[in-house]
Short mmCIF file of C-alpha atoms in Angstrom, two decimals:
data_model
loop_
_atom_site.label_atom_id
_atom_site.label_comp_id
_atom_site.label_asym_id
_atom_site.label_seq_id
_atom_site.Cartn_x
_atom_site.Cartn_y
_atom_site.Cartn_z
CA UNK D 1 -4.27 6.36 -8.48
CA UNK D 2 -5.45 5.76 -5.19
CA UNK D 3 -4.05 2.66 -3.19
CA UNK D 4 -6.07 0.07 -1.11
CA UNK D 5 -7.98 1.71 1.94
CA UNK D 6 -9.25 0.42 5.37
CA UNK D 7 -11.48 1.88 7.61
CA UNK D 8 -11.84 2.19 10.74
CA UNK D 9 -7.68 2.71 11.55
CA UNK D 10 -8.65 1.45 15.01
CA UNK D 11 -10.99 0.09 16.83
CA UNK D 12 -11.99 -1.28 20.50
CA UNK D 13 -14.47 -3.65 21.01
CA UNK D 14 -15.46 -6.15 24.22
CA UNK D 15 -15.76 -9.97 24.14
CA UNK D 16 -18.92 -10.68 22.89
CA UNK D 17 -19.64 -8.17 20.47
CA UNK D 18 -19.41 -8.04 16.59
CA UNK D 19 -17.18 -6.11 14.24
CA UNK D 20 -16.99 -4.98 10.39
CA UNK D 21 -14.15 -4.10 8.82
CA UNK D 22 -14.56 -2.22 5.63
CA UNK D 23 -11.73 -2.55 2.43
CA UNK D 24 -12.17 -0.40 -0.83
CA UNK D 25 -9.45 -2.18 -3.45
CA UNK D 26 -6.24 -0.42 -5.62
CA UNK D 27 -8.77 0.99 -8.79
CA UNK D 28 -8.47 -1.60 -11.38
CA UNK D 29 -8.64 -4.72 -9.02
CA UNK D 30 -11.10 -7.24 -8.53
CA UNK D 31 -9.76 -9.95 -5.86
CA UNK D 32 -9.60 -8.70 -2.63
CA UNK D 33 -7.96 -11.33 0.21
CA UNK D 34 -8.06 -10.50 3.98
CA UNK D 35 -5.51 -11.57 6.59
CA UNK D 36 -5.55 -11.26 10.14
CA UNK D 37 -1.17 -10.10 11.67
CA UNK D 38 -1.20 -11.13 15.49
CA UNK D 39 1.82 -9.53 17.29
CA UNK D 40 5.25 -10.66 16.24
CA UNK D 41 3.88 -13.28 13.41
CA UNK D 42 3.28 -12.92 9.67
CA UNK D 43 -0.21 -12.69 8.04
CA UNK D 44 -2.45 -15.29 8.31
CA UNK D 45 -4.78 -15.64 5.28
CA UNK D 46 -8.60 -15.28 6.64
CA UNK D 47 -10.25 -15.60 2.65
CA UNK D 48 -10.44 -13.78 -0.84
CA UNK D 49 -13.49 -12.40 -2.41
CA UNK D 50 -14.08 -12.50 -6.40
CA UNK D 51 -17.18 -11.88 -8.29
CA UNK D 52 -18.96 -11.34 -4.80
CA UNK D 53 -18.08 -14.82 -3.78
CA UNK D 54 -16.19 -16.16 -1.00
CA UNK D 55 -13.67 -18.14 -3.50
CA UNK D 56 -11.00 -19.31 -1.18
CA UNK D 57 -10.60 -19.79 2.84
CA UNK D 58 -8.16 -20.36 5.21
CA UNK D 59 -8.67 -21.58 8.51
CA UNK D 60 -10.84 -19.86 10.64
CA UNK D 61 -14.00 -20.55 12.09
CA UNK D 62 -17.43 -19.57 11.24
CA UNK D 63 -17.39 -16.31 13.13
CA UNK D 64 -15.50 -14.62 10.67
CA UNK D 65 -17.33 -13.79 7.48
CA UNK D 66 -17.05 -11.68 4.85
CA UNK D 67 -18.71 -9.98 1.51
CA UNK D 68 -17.86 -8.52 -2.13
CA UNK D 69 -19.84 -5.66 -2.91
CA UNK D 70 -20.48 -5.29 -7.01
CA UNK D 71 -18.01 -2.34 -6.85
CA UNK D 72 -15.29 -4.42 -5.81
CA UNK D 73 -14.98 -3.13 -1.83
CA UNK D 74 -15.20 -5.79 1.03
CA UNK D 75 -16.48 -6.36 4.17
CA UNK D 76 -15.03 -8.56 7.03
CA UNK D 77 -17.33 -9.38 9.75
CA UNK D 78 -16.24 -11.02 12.90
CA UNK D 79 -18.97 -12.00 15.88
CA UNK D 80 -18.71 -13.50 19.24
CA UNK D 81 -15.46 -11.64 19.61
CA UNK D 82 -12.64 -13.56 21.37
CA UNK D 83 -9.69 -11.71 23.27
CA UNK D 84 -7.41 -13.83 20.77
CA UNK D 85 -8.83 -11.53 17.94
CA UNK D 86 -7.17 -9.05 18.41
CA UNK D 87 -4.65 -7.94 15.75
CA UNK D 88 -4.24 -6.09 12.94
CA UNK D 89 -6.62 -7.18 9.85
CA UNK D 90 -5.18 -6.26 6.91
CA UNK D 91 -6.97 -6.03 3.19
CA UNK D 92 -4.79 -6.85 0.17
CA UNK D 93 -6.27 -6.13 -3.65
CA UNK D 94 -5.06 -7.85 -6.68
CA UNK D 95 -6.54 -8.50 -10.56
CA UNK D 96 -7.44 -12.61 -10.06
CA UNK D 97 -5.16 -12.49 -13.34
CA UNK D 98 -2.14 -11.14 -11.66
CA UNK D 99 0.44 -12.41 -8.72
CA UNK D 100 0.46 -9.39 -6.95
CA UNK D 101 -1.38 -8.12 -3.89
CA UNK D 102 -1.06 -4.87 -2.35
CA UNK D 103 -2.11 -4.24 1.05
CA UNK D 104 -4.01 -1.66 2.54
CA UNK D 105 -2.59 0.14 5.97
CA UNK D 106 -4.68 -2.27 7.75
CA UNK D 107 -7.37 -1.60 10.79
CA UNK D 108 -6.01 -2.24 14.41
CA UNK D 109 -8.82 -4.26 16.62
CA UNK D 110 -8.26 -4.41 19.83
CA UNK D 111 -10.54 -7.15 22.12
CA UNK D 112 -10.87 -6.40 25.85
CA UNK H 1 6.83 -27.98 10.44
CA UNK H 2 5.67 -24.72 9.13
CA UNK H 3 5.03 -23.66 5.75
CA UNK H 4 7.54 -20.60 5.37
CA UNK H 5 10.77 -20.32 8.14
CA UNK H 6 12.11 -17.13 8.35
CA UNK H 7 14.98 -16.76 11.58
CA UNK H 8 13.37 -14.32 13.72
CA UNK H 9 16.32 -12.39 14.02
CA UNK H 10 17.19 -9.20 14.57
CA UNK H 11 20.07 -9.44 12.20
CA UNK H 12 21.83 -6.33 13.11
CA UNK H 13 24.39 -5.00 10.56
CA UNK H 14 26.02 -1.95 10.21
CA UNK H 15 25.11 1.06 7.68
CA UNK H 16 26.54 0.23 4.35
CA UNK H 17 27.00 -3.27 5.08
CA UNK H 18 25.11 -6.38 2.95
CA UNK H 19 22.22 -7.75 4.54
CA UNK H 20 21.08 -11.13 3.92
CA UNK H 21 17.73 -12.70 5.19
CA UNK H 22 16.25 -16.48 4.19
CA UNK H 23 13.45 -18.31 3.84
CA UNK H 24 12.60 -21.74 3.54
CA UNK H 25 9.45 -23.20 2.56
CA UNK H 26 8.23 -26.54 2.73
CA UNK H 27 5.94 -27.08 0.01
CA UNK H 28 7.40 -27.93 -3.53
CA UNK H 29 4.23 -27.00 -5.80
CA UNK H 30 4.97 -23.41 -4.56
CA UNK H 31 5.11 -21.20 -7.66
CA UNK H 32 5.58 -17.51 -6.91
CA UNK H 33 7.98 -15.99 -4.12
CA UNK H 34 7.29 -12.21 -2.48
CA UNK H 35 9.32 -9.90 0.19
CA UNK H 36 7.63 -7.78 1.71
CA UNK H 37 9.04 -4.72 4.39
CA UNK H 38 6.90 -4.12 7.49
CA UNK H 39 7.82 -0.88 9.24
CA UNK H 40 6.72 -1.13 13.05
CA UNK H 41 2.85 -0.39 13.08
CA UNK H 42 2.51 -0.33 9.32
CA UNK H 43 1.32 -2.78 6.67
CA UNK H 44 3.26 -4.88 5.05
CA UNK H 45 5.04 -3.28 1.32
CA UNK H 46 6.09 -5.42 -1.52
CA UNK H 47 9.65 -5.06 -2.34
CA UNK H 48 10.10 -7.90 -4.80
CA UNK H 49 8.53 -10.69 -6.43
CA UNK H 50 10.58 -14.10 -8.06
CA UNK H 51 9.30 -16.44 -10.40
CA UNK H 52 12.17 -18.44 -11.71
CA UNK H 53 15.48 -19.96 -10.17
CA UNK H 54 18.21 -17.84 -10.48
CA UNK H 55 18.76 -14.05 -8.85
CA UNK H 56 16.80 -10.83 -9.80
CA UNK H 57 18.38 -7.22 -9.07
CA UNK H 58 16.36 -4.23 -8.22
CA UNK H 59 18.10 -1.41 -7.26
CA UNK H 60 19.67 -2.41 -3.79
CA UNK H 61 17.74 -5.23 -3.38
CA UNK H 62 18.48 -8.96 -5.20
CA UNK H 63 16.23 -11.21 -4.58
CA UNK H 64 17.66 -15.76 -4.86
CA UNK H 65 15.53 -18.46 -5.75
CA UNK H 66 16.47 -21.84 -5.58
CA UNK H 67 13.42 -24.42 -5.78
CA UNK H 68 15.37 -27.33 -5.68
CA UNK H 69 16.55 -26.01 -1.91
CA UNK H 70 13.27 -24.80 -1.42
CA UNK H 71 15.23 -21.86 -0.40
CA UNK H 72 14.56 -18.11 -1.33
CA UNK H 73 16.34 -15.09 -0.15
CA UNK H 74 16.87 -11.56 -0.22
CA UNK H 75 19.88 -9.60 -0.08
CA UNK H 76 20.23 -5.52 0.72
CA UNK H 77 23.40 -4.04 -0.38
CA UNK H 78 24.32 -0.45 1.08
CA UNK H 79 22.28 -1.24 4.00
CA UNK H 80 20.69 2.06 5.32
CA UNK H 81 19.10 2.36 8.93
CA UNK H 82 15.87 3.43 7.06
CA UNK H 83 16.23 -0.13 5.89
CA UNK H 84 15.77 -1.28 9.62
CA UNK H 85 12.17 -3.04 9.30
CA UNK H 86 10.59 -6.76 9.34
CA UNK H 87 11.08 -8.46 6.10
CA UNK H 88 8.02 -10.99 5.22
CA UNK H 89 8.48 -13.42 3.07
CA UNK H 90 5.38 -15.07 1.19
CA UNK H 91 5.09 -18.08 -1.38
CA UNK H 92 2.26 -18.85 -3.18
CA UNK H 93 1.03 -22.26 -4.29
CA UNK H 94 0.33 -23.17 -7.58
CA UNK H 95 -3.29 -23.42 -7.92
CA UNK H 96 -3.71 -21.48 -4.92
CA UNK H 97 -5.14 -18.51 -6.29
CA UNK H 98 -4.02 -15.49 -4.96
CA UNK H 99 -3.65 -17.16 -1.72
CA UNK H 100 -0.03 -15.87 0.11
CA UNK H 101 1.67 -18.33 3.12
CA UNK H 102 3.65 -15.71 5.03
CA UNK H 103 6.62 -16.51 7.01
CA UNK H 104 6.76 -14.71 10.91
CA UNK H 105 9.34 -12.38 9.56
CA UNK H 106 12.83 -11.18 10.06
CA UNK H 107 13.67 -8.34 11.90
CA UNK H 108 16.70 -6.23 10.37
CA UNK H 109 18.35 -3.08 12.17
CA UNK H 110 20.94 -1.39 10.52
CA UNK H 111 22.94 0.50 13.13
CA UNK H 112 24.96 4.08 11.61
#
C-alpha cells in the first residue's frame, strides 16, 4: 500500500519565479491538505483539496494556489516567489470521513 | 497568544528514563488531539491520536488529555536515543475539517 508521495525532494528557485509542487495521496484517500514547515516551527496549514475544490484555507496570500486532480493527486503552485518561502511544503492525505492525516516526506524549496 | 504551546525544549533525559512533553492549546471547541515525531530533515509521523479525557497507552507511548486544562500530553517510557526527535503536537477544531493547528514542537534527546 503505497504511502503519500511528493515530488520534486528538492528544489531551488530565485525570487521572482514560480513553483509547483506535486502530491499523489495514501490509495484510498480523498482530502489532501498542504502545509508549509519554516525552520524550527511546526506546520502551518496552507489549504485542503476535496472533490477538486479548494474547501478550506489558511492564511496565505493569493500567490499560493493549488488544484485537485479527479484522481485525487494535488498541485501547489506558488508565484512571485519571496525569500521567506522557503521551507519545507509538506502534503498530508486523509478520507474527509476520517481524523487522520498522513504526511508525505515533503519537498524542500529553497528561495535565493 | 498562540493556538498550540509546546516548550521548545530540548528536554534531555537519559536512556531508559520517562519522558514527558506538553501542550497547551487555547481554543476550547478543539475536538481531536495528534503527536506527531519529526526526525531532523524528515516529515512529520503520527504516533498517537486522543479523542476523549482520560490517558491512552500504546506500546511505550501514553498519550493525557485533559480538556478542562486545555492540556494534552505525551509520555515515553523506556526512553531510547532512537526516540531523540521533535515531537509535534496538533489539535483540530471541531468543524474544522481536517484542518490541524500544530504547535512549534519539542525537541527530545535521549542521551545512552
Amino acid at each position: 500500500d503505497a504511502g503519500v508521495t511528493q515530488s520534486p525532494t528538492h528544489l531551488i528557485k530565485t525570487r521572482g519565479q514560480q513553483v509547483t509542487l506535486r502530491c499523489s495521496p495514501k490509495s484510498g484517500h480523498d482530502t489532501v491538505s498542504w502545509y508549509q514547515q519554516a525552520l524550527g516551527q511546526g506546520p502551518q496549514f496552507i489549504f485542503q483539496y476535496y472533490e477538486e475544490e479548494e474547501r478550506q484555507r489558511g492564511n496565505f496570500p493569493d500567490r499560493f494556489s493549488g488544484h485537485q486532480f479527479p484522481n485525487y493527486s494535488s498541485e501547489l503552485n506558488v508565484n512571485a516567489l519571496l525569500l521567506g518561502d522557503s521551507a519545507l511544503y509538506l502534503c498530508a492525505s486523509s478520507l474527509t470521513s476520517g481524523e487522520t492525516q498522513y504526511f508525505g516526506p515533503g519537498t524542500r524549496l529553497l528561495v535565493l | 497568544q498562540k493556538e498550540v504551546e509546546q516548550n521548545s525544549g530540548p528536554l534531555s533525559v537519559p536512556e531508559g528514563a520517562i519522558a514527558s512533553l506538553n501542550c497547551t492549546y487555547s481554543d476550547r471547541v478543539s475536538q481531536s488531539f495528534f503527536w506527531y515525531r519529526q526526525y531532523s530533515g524528515k516529515s512529520p509521523e503520527l504516533i498517537m491520536s486522543i479523542y476523549s479525557n482520560g490517558d491512552k497507552e500504546d506500546g511505550r507511548f501514553t498519550a493525557q488529555l485533559n480538556k478542562a486544562s486545555q492540556y494534552v500530553s505525551l509520555l515515553i517510557r523506556d526512553s531510547q536515543p532512537s526516540d531523540s526527535a521533535t515531537y509535534l503536537c496538533a489539535v483540530k477544531k471541531s468543524g474544522g475539517y481536517n484542518k490541524l493547528i500544530f504547535g512549534a514542537g519539542t525537541r527530545l534527546a535521549v542521551h545512552p
